[in-house]
mmCIF file of C-alpha atoms in Angstrom:
data_model
loop_
_atom_site.group_PDB
_atom_site.id
_atom_site.type_symbol
_atom_site.label_atom_id
_atom_site.label_comp_id
_atom_site.label_asym_id
_atom_site.label_seq_id
_atom_site.Cartn_x
_atom_site.Cartn_y
_atom_site.Cartn_z
ATOM 1 C CA MET A 1 -59.482 -38.028 -3.500
ATOM 2 C CA ILE A 2 -60.971 -36.290 -6.212
ATOM 3 C CA ARG A 3 -57.395 -34.652 -6.502
ATOM 4 C CA PHE A 4 -55.805 -37.575 -6.331
ATOM 5 C CA LEU A 5 -57.628 -38.932 -9.405
ATOM 6 C CA ALA A 6 -57.305 -36.141 -11.569
ATOM 7 C CA LYS A 7 -53.504 -36.397 -11.062
ATOM 8 C CA ARG A 8 -53.200 -39.569 -11.805
ATOM 9 C CA LEU A 9 -55.468 -39.149 -15.317
ATOM 10 C CA VAL A 10 -52.987 -36.800 -16.771
ATOM 11 C CA TRP A 11 -50.429 -38.723 -15.759
ATOM 12 C CA LEU A 12 -52.008 -41.583 -17.464
ATOM 13 C CA GLY A 13 -52.279 -39.327 -20.355
ATOM 14 C CA ILE A 14 -48.400 -38.451 -20.149
ATOM 15 C CA THR A 15 -47.584 -42.080 -20.033
ATOM 16 C CA MET A 16 -49.882 -43.058 -22.521
ATOM 17 C CA TRP A 17 -48.081 -40.326 -25.021
ATOM 18 C CA VAL A 18 -44.930 -41.560 -24.242
ATOM 19 C CA VAL A 19 -45.281 -45.745 -25.024
ATOM 20 C CA PHE A 20 -47.197 -45.146 -28.060
ATOM 21 C CA THR A 21 -44.567 -42.113 -29.204
ATOM 22 C CA VAL A 22 -41.434 -44.833 -28.218
ATOM 23 C CA SER A 23 -43.387 -47.649 -29.456
ATOM 24 C CA PHE A 24 -44.765 -46.107 -32.527
ATOM 25 C CA PHE A 25 -41.236 -45.279 -33.850
ATOM 26 C CA LEU A 26 -39.758 -48.482 -32.614
ATOM 27 C CA MET A 27 -41.737 -50.288 -34.624
ATOM 28 C CA TRP A 28 -41.767 -48.467 -37.675
ATOM 29 C CA ILE A 29 -38.012 -47.828 -38.105
ATOM 30 C CA VAL A 30 -37.036 -50.953 -37.245
ATOM 31 C CA THR A 31 -39.286 -52.221 -39.946
ATOM 32 C CA PRO A 32 -40.291 -49.888 -42.547
ATOM 33 C CA GLU A 33 -42.882 -51.602 -44.720
ATOM 34 C CA GLY A 34 -44.611 -53.464 -41.731
ATOM 35 C CA ALA A 35 -47.015 -56.468 -42.286
ATOM 36 C CA THR A 36 -45.611 -55.847 -46.270
ATOM 37 C CA LEU A 37 -42.874 -57.851 -45.180
ATOM 38 C CA SER A 38 -44.195 -60.633 -43.245
ATOM 39 C CA GLU A 39 -42.798 -64.225 -44.317
ATOM 40 C CA ARG A 40 -46.700 -65.038 -45.937
ATOM 41 C CA GLN A 41 -46.915 -63.679 -49.149
ATOM 42 C CA LEU A 42 -50.074 -61.208 -49.015
ATOM 43 C CA PRO A 43 -52.112 -61.143 -52.201
ATOM 44 C CA ALA A 44 -51.548 -57.796 -54.391
ATOM 45 C CA ALA A 45 -54.810 -56.217 -53.273
ATOM 46 C CA VAL A 46 -54.332 -56.562 -49.739
ATOM 47 C CA GLU A 47 -50.542 -55.193 -49.586
ATOM 48 C CA GLN A 48 -52.101 -52.059 -51.795
ATOM 49 C CA ASN A 49 -54.593 -51.528 -49.270
ATOM 50 C CA ILE A 50 -52.224 -51.549 -46.505
ATOM 51 C CA ARG A 51 -49.920 -49.000 -48.179
ATOM 52 C CA ALA A 52 -52.631 -46.763 -48.782
ATOM 53 C CA TYR A 53 -54.178 -47.142 -45.063
ATOM 54 C CA HIS A 54 -50.690 -46.428 -43.138
ATOM 55 C CA GLY A 55 -49.672 -43.736 -45.804
ATOM 56 C CA LEU A 56 -46.396 -45.619 -46.484
ATOM 57 C CA ASP A 57 -45.606 -43.320 -49.177
ATOM 58 C CA LYS A 58 -45.473 -40.302 -46.765
ATOM 59 C CA PRO A 59 -43.277 -39.154 -44.113
ATOM 60 C CA LEU A 60 -42.662 -40.635 -40.676
ATOM 61 C CA HIS A 61 -44.012 -37.713 -38.449
ATOM 62 C CA GLU A 62 -46.895 -37.587 -40.683
ATOM 63 C CA ARG A 63 -47.742 -41.030 -40.178
ATOM 64 C CA TYR A 64 -47.535 -40.715 -36.402
ATOM 65 C CA PHE A 65 -49.745 -37.894 -35.707
ATOM 66 C CA HIS A 66 -52.272 -39.682 -38.130
ATOM 67 C CA GLU A 67 -51.847 -42.950 -35.977
ATOM 68 C CA MET A 68 -51.956 -40.990 -32.855
ATOM 69 C CA TRP A 69 -55.234 -39.592 -34.107
ATOM 70 C CA ARG A 70 -56.958 -42.581 -34.366
ATOM 71 C CA PHE A 71 -55.647 -44.588 -31.453
ATOM 72 C CA ALA A 72 -57.103 -41.615 -29.166
ATOM 73 C CA HIS A 73 -60.173 -42.559 -30.910
ATOM 74 C CA PHE A 74 -59.905 -45.855 -30.240
ATOM 75 C CA ASP A 75 -59.413 -46.499 -33.975
ATOM 76 C CA PHE A 76 -56.800 -49.174 -34.077
ATOM 77 C CA GLY A 77 -56.871 -49.872 -37.802
ATOM 78 C CA PRO A 78 -57.586 -53.394 -39.811
ATOM 79 C CA SER A 79 -54.955 -55.812 -38.811
ATOM 80 C CA GLY A 80 -52.174 -56.402 -41.617
ATOM 81 C CA ARG A 81 -52.131 -60.197 -40.469
ATOM 82 C CA LEU A 82 -56.291 -61.679 -40.123
ATOM 83 C CA GLN A 83 -57.800 -59.988 -43.359
ATOM 84 C CA ASP A 84 -61.141 -60.041 -42.272
ATOM 85 C CA LYS A 85 -60.736 -58.687 -39.003
ATOM 86 C CA THR A 86 -59.998 -55.313 -37.426
ATOM 87 C CA VAL A 87 -57.463 -54.420 -34.242
ATOM 88 C CA ASN A 88 -60.141 -54.016 -32.340
ATOM 89 C CA GLU A 89 -62.230 -56.973 -32.689
ATOM 90 C CA ILE A 90 -59.083 -58.905 -31.973
ATOM 91 C CA LEU A 91 -58.991 -56.868 -28.666
ATOM 92 C CA GLN A 92 -62.767 -57.608 -27.910
ATOM 93 C CA GLU A 93 -61.901 -61.570 -28.755
ATOM 94 C CA GLY A 94 -58.835 -61.678 -26.728
ATOM 95 C CA PHE A 95 -59.053 -59.272 -23.446
ATOM 96 C CA PRO A 96 -61.693 -61.060 -22.037
ATOM 97 C CA ILE A 97 -59.613 -64.402 -22.582
ATOM 98 C CA SER A 98 -56.445 -62.820 -20.799
ATOM 99 C CA ILE A 99 -58.401 -61.763 -18.655
ATOM 100 C CA SER A 100 -60.076 -64.857 -17.319
ATOM 101 C CA LEU A 101 -56.527 -66.489 -17.247
ATOM 102 C CA GLY A 102 -55.068 -63.623 -15.226
ATOM 103 C CA THR A 103 -57.994 -63.665 -12.458
ATOM 104 C CA LEU A 104 -57.622 -66.863 -11.640
ATOM 105 C CA ALA A 105 -53.712 -67.020 -11.566
ATOM 106 C CA LEU A 106 -54.206 -63.990 -9.202
ATOM 107 C CA CYS A 107 -56.830 -65.869 -7.031
ATOM 108 C CA PHE A 108 -54.100 -68.973 -7.076
ATOM 109 C CA ALA A 109 -50.978 -66.367 -6.057
ATOM 110 C CA MET A 110 -53.094 -65.047 -3.365
ATOM 111 C CA LEU A 111 -54.176 -68.157 -2.050
ATOM 112 C CA LEU A 112 -51.004 -69.981 -2.038
ATOM 113 C CA GLY A 113 -48.996 -66.821 -1.500
ATOM 114 C CA PHE A 114 -51.060 -65.933 2.290
ATOM 115 C CA ALA A 115 -51.945 -69.621 3.106
ATOM 116 C CA THR A 116 -48.370 -70.619 2.825
ATOM 117 C CA GLY A 117 -46.804 -67.567 4.381
ATOM 118 C CA ILE A 118 -49.007 -67.238 7.460
ATOM 119 C CA VAL A 119 -48.141 -70.985 8.384
ATOM 120 C CA SER A 120 -44.451 -70.335 7.582
ATOM 121 C CA ALA A 121 -44.428 -67.294 10.263
ATOM 122 C CA LEU A 122 -46.416 -69.273 12.857
ATOM 123 C CA LYS A 123 -43.931 -72.379 12.271
ATOM 124 C CA ARG A 124 -40.884 -70.288 12.372
ATOM 125 C CA GLN A 125 -37.429 -72.320 11.991
ATOM 126 C CA SER A 126 -39.643 -75.914 11.506
ATOM 127 C CA PHE A 127 -39.478 -78.205 9.055
ATOM 128 C CA ILE A 128 -42.196 -76.916 7.080
ATOM 129 C CA ASP A 129 -40.893 -73.334 7.354
ATOM 130 C CA VAL A 130 -37.569 -74.753 5.782
ATOM 131 C CA THR A 131 -39.884 -76.299 3.020
ATOM 132 C CA PHE A 132 -41.812 -73.739 2.285
ATOM 133 C CA ARG A 133 -38.925 -71.232 2.216
ATOM 134 C CA LEU A 134 -37.248 -73.751 -0.633
ATOM 135 C CA VAL A 135 -40.168 -73.925 -2.252
ATOM 136 C CA ALA A 136 -40.963 -70.414 -2.759
ATOM 137 C CA THR A 137 -37.118 -69.572 -3.807
ATOM 138 C CA LEU A 138 -37.273 -72.285 -6.605
ATOM 139 C CA GLY A 139 -40.648 -70.597 -7.865
ATOM 140 C CA ILE A 140 -38.856 -66.873 -8.023
ATOM 141 C CA ALA A 141 -36.022 -68.317 -9.675
ATOM 142 C CA ILE A 142 -37.589 -70.874 -11.664
ATOM 143 C CA PRO A 143 -39.343 -68.733 -15.242
ATOM 144 C CA ASN A 144 -43.317 -69.820 -15.660
ATOM 145 C CA PHE A 145 -42.451 -70.938 -19.088
ATOM 146 C CA VAL A 146 -39.718 -73.522 -17.735
ATOM 147 C CA LEU A 147 -42.075 -74.519 -14.920
ATOM 148 C CA ALA A 148 -44.711 -74.979 -17.677
ATOM 149 C CA GLY A 149 -42.833 -77.440 -19.572
ATOM 150 C CA PHE A 150 -42.068 -79.663 -16.481
ATOM 151 C CA ALA A 151 -45.710 -78.974 -15.045
ATOM 152 C CA ILE A 152 -47.111 -80.245 -19.032
ATOM 153 C CA ILE A 153 -44.555 -83.691 -18.497
ATOM 154 C CA ILE A 154 -45.628 -84.435 -15.107
ATOM 155 C CA PHE A 155 -49.307 -83.549 -14.996
ATOM 156 C CA VAL A 156 -50.319 -84.150 -18.554
ATOM 157 C CA PHE A 157 -48.207 -86.901 -19.783
ATOM 158 C CA TRP A 158 -47.545 -88.727 -16.671
ATOM 159 C CA LEU A 159 -50.489 -88.135 -13.962
ATOM 160 C CA LYS A 160 -53.587 -87.846 -16.791
ATOM 161 C CA LEU A 161 -55.125 -85.291 -14.764
ATOM 162 C CA PHE A 162 -55.033 -81.964 -16.734
ATOM 163 C CA PRO A 163 -55.210 -81.460 -20.946
ATOM 164 C CA ALA A 164 -52.022 -80.379 -22.575
ATOM 165 C CA ALA A 165 -53.534 -77.261 -24.328
ATOM 166 C CA GLY A 166 -57.126 -75.818 -25.579
ATOM 167 C CA TRP A 167 -59.337 -73.849 -24.435
ATOM 168 C CA GLY A 168 -63.590 -73.768 -23.496
ATOM 169 C CA ARG A 169 -63.774 -75.753 -20.410
ATOM 170 C CA PRO A 170 -62.602 -74.749 -16.863
ATOM 171 C CA ILE A 171 -60.326 -77.587 -16.681
ATOM 172 C CA ASP A 172 -58.348 -76.507 -19.495
ATOM 173 C CA LEU A 173 -57.579 -72.861 -17.614
ATOM 174 C CA VAL A 174 -56.003 -74.639 -14.454
ATOM 175 C CA LEU A 175 -52.466 -76.068 -15.633
ATOM 176 C CA PRO A 176 -51.508 -72.393 -17.584
ATOM 177 C CA SER A 177 -53.351 -70.677 -14.277
ATOM 178 C CA LEU A 178 -50.953 -72.331 -11.924
ATOM 179 C CA CYS A 179 -47.599 -72.053 -14.017
ATOM 180 C CA LEU A 180 -48.574 -68.456 -14.313
ATOM 181 C CA ALA A 181 -49.259 -67.692 -10.495
ATOM 182 C CA ALA A 182 -46.347 -70.313 -8.825
ATOM 183 C CA PRO A 183 -42.946 -67.471 -9.151
ATOM 184 C CA PHE A 184 -46.243 -64.912 -7.705
ATOM 185 C CA ALA A 185 -47.009 -67.082 -5.150
ATOM 186 C CA ALA A 186 -43.687 -67.595 -3.747
ATOM 187 C CA TYR A 187 -43.100 -63.551 -3.716
ATOM 188 C CA ILE A 188 -46.501 -63.381 -1.821
ATOM 189 C CA SER A 189 -45.005 -65.977 0.755
ATOM 190 C CA ARG A 190 -41.751 -64.862 1.262
ATOM 191 C CA LEU A 191 -43.379 -60.798 1.695
ATOM 192 C CA THR A 192 -46.062 -62.297 3.867
ATOM 193 C CA ARG A 193 -43.901 -64.297 6.361
ATOM 194 C CA THR A 194 -41.601 -61.580 6.632
ATOM 195 C CA GLY A 195 -44.471 -58.976 7.667
ATOM 196 C CA MET A 196 -46.261 -61.438 9.716
ATOM 197 C CA LEU A 197 -42.868 -61.818 11.795
ATOM 198 C CA GLU A 198 -42.290 -58.530 12.375
ATOM 199 C CA VAL A 199 -46.375 -57.437 13.357
ATOM 200 C CA LEU A 200 -46.207 -61.200 15.519
ATOM 201 C CA GLY A 201 -43.912 -59.274 18.112
ATOM 202 C CA GLN A 202 -45.724 -56.438 18.848
ATOM 203 C CA ASP A 203 -47.012 -55.275 21.634
ATOM 204 C CA TYR A 204 -51.079 -55.220 20.654
ATOM 205 C CA ILE A 205 -50.187 -58.906 19.790
ATOM 206 C CA ARG A 206 -49.028 -60.198 23.225
ATOM 207 C CA THR A 207 -51.932 -58.063 24.571
ATOM 208 C CA ALA A 208 -54.708 -59.584 22.067
ATOM 209 C CA TYR A 209 -53.241 -63.030 23.732
ATOM 210 C CA ALA A 210 -53.250 -62.288 27.232
ATOM 211 C CA LYS A 211 -57.138 -60.999 26.728
ATOM 212 C CA GLY A 212 -57.616 -64.469 26.352
ATOM 213 C CA LEU A 213 -58.495 -64.314 22.274
ATOM 214 C CA MET A 214 -58.543 -67.453 20.181
ATOM 215 C CA PRO A 215 -55.219 -67.787 18.455
ATOM 216 C CA THR A 216 -56.896 -67.736 14.939
ATOM 217 C CA THR A 217 -58.742 -64.616 15.567
ATOM 218 C CA VAL A 218 -55.304 -62.905 16.547
ATOM 219 C CA VAL A 219 -53.428 -64.324 13.660
ATOM 220 C CA MET A 220 -56.593 -63.264 11.091
ATOM 221 C CA LYS A 221 -58.324 -60.378 12.458
ATOM 222 C CA HIS A 222 -55.275 -58.778 14.190
ATOM 223 C CA ALA A 223 -51.692 -59.528 13.100
ATOM 224 C CA PHE A 224 -52.764 -60.613 9.339
ATOM 225 C CA ARG A 225 -54.286 -57.022 8.850
ATOM 226 C CA GLY A 226 -51.075 -54.886 10.115
ATOM 227 C CA ALA A 227 -48.822 -57.959 7.754
ATOM 228 C CA ILE A 228 -49.817 -57.336 4.654
ATOM 229 C CA LEU A 229 -49.213 -54.070 3.273
ATOM 230 C CA PRO A 230 -46.047 -54.537 1.627
ATOM 231 C CA VAL A 231 -47.879 -57.135 0.164
ATOM 232 C CA VAL A 232 -50.548 -54.857 -1.067
ATOM 233 C CA SER A 233 -47.820 -52.562 -2.313
ATOM 234 C CA TYR A 234 -46.418 -55.617 -4.528
ATOM 235 C CA LEU A 235 -50.086 -56.937 -5.718
ATOM 236 C CA GLY A 236 -50.232 -53.505 -8.310
ATOM 237 C CA PRO A 237 -47.020 -54.859 -10.116
ATOM 238 C CA ALA A 238 -47.957 -58.305 -9.871
ATOM 239 C CA THR A 239 -51.203 -58.280 -11.195
ATOM 240 C CA ALA A 240 -49.860 -56.385 -14.446
ATOM 241 C CA GLY A 241 -46.913 -58.706 -14.361
ATOM 242 C CA ILE A 242 -49.462 -61.636 -14.287
ATOM 243 C CA LEU A 243 -51.560 -60.409 -16.915
ATOM 244 C CA THR A 244 -48.999 -59.448 -19.160
ATOM 245 C CA GLY A 245 -46.609 -62.684 -18.093
ATOM 246 C CA SER A 246 -49.720 -64.926 -19.640
ATOM 247 C CA LEU A 247 -48.106 -63.438 -23.244
ATOM 248 C CA VAL A 248 -45.609 -66.942 -23.839
ATOM 249 C CA LEU A 249 -47.828 -69.148 -21.745
ATOM 250 C CA GLU A 250 -50.494 -68.765 -24.143
ATOM 251 C CA ARG A 251 -48.504 -69.498 -26.761
ATOM 252 C CA ILE A 252 -47.697 -72.626 -24.836
ATOM 253 C CA PHE A 253 -50.885 -73.617 -24.012
ATOM 254 C CA PHE A 254 -52.659 -72.711 -27.679
ATOM 255 C CA ILE A 255 -54.626 -69.988 -25.740
ATOM 256 C CA PRO A 256 -56.417 -67.422 -28.020
ATOM 257 C CA GLY A 257 -55.609 -64.271 -25.571
ATOM 258 C CA LEU A 258 -53.786 -61.721 -25.907
ATOM 259 C CA GLY A 259 -50.579 -63.141 -25.344
ATOM 260 C CA SER A 260 -50.984 -65.363 -28.564
ATOM 261 C CA HIS A 261 -52.066 -62.634 -30.867
ATOM 262 C CA PHE A 262 -49.086 -60.217 -29.747
ATOM 263 C CA ILE A 263 -46.629 -63.076 -30.429
ATOM 264 C CA GLU A 264 -48.275 -63.509 -34.026
ATOM 265 C CA ALA A 265 -48.261 -60.011 -34.929
ATOM 266 C CA VAL A 266 -44.649 -59.527 -34.072
ATOM 267 C CA MET A 267 -43.812 -62.157 -35.932
ATOM 268 C CA GLN A 268 -45.843 -61.438 -38.980
ATOM 269 C CA LYS A 269 -44.393 -57.358 -38.484
ATOM 270 C CA ASP A 270 -48.477 -56.718 -37.716
ATOM 271 C CA HIS A 271 -47.508 -53.426 -36.245
ATOM 272 C CA GLN A 272 -50.950 -52.114 -35.673
ATOM 273 C CA VAL A 273 -52.286 -55.486 -33.230
ATOM 274 C CA SER A 274 -48.800 -55.194 -31.259
ATOM 275 C CA LEU A 275 -49.173 -51.259 -30.916
ATOM 276 C CA ALA A 276 -52.636 -51.808 -29.290
ATOM 277 C CA VAL A 277 -51.854 -54.658 -27.031
ATOM 278 C CA VAL A 278 -48.806 -52.888 -25.904
ATOM 279 C CA MET A 279 -51.420 -49.806 -25.011
ATOM 280 C CA VAL A 280 -53.969 -52.010 -23.510
ATOM 281 C CA TYR A 281 -51.169 -53.655 -21.247
ATOM 282 C CA THR A 282 -50.008 -49.953 -20.518
ATOM 283 C CA VAL A 283 -53.527 -48.900 -19.462
ATOM 284 C CA LEU A 284 -53.412 -52.101 -17.296
ATOM 285 C CA LEU A 285 -50.676 -51.392 -15.296
ATOM 286 C CA PHE A 286 -51.331 -47.779 -14.637
ATOM 287 C CA THR A 287 -54.361 -48.695 -13.539
ATOM 288 C CA MET A 288 -53.482 -51.512 -11.428
ATOM 289 C CA ASN A 289 -50.823 -49.175 -9.797
ATOM 290 C CA THR A 290 -53.401 -46.306 -9.087
ATOM 291 C CA LEU A 291 -55.365 -48.868 -7.255
ATOM 292 C CA VAL A 292 -53.240 -50.125 -4.819
ATOM 293 C CA ASP A 293 -52.620 -46.655 -3.932
ATOM 294 C CA LEU A 294 -56.482 -46.298 -3.125
ATOM 295 C CA SER A 295 -56.502 -49.467 -1.096
ATOM 296 C CA TYR A 296 -53.441 -47.989 0.913
ATOM 297 C CA GLY A 297 -55.931 -45.534 2.574
ATOM 298 C CA LEU A 298 -58.517 -48.417 3.200
ATOM 299 C CA ILE A 299 -56.028 -50.235 5.137
ATOM 300 C CA ASP A 300 -53.912 -47.746 6.938
ATOM 301 C CA PRO A 301 -56.200 -44.584 7.810
ATOM 302 C CA ARG A 302 -52.464 -42.728 8.261
ATOM 303 C CA VAL A 303 -51.834 -42.616 4.498
ATOM 304 C CA LYS A 304 -53.251 -39.256 2.944
ATOM 305 C CA LEU A 305 -53.659 -39.406 -1.001
ATOM 306 C CA ASP A 306 -53.948 -36.021 -1.110
ATOM 307 C CA LYS A 307 -50.396 -35.119 0.057
#
């Protein structure tokens, strides 16, 4: 276990360095002046401070090593867009909001995906099975930002069940979370159905039925555990996808999370915020994949992490 975690820590450092290097040069080569060329007119003093802070009169490679040193010490510098805030303060404000939205969306995705997948497998080739598979296909095919538009029309303007936008109340999270969870719930449903169909035909399941166990016990205690391995493999990228996929939805529902700050930073050429958000999401993606690999050992004892 310790050897596995040590290897992952080394790979995390390499990954962070590669992502930082590629992102840094792409941003500063495409728009060398950064926030000083934003659509908003900056005061002369602010523009001068931005130029001095980023060393815009110095060669790009010198700025690269300077920025990398500061990022390694978690000093992301001032924001070029918000004059009275540092990037660290923006991350501290936006990160908990994005995490809350993503966590609720992940709960919705797992709840809907597991439930429909199990029912679909138990009712194979029935009307319920066909309906769930059709809905899952639509959920995968339709992008969540398109789904958000339809959801706002139906649930906000027609049924008047949810607010169209905003942040601060629990009900403000429900509709964005459902829209964010929809495609991932569809994938989980299909993977769960496939896994359940494979496991339900095995001998130990028939033996469990022959011993007189309750059908619910056989399905939930014996079959479900063996059927969720493909789902667990998918949960790592899915979690990262849910957290990073909130970028557009936060903008649609006016949620002040990292996604809103990231899109605004890209539009205003605020490279400091853009680069910091990219690095945060890189750490999230790597961490979730590592946790998924660790969970293999808990679910299936045959999996050896140190090999």
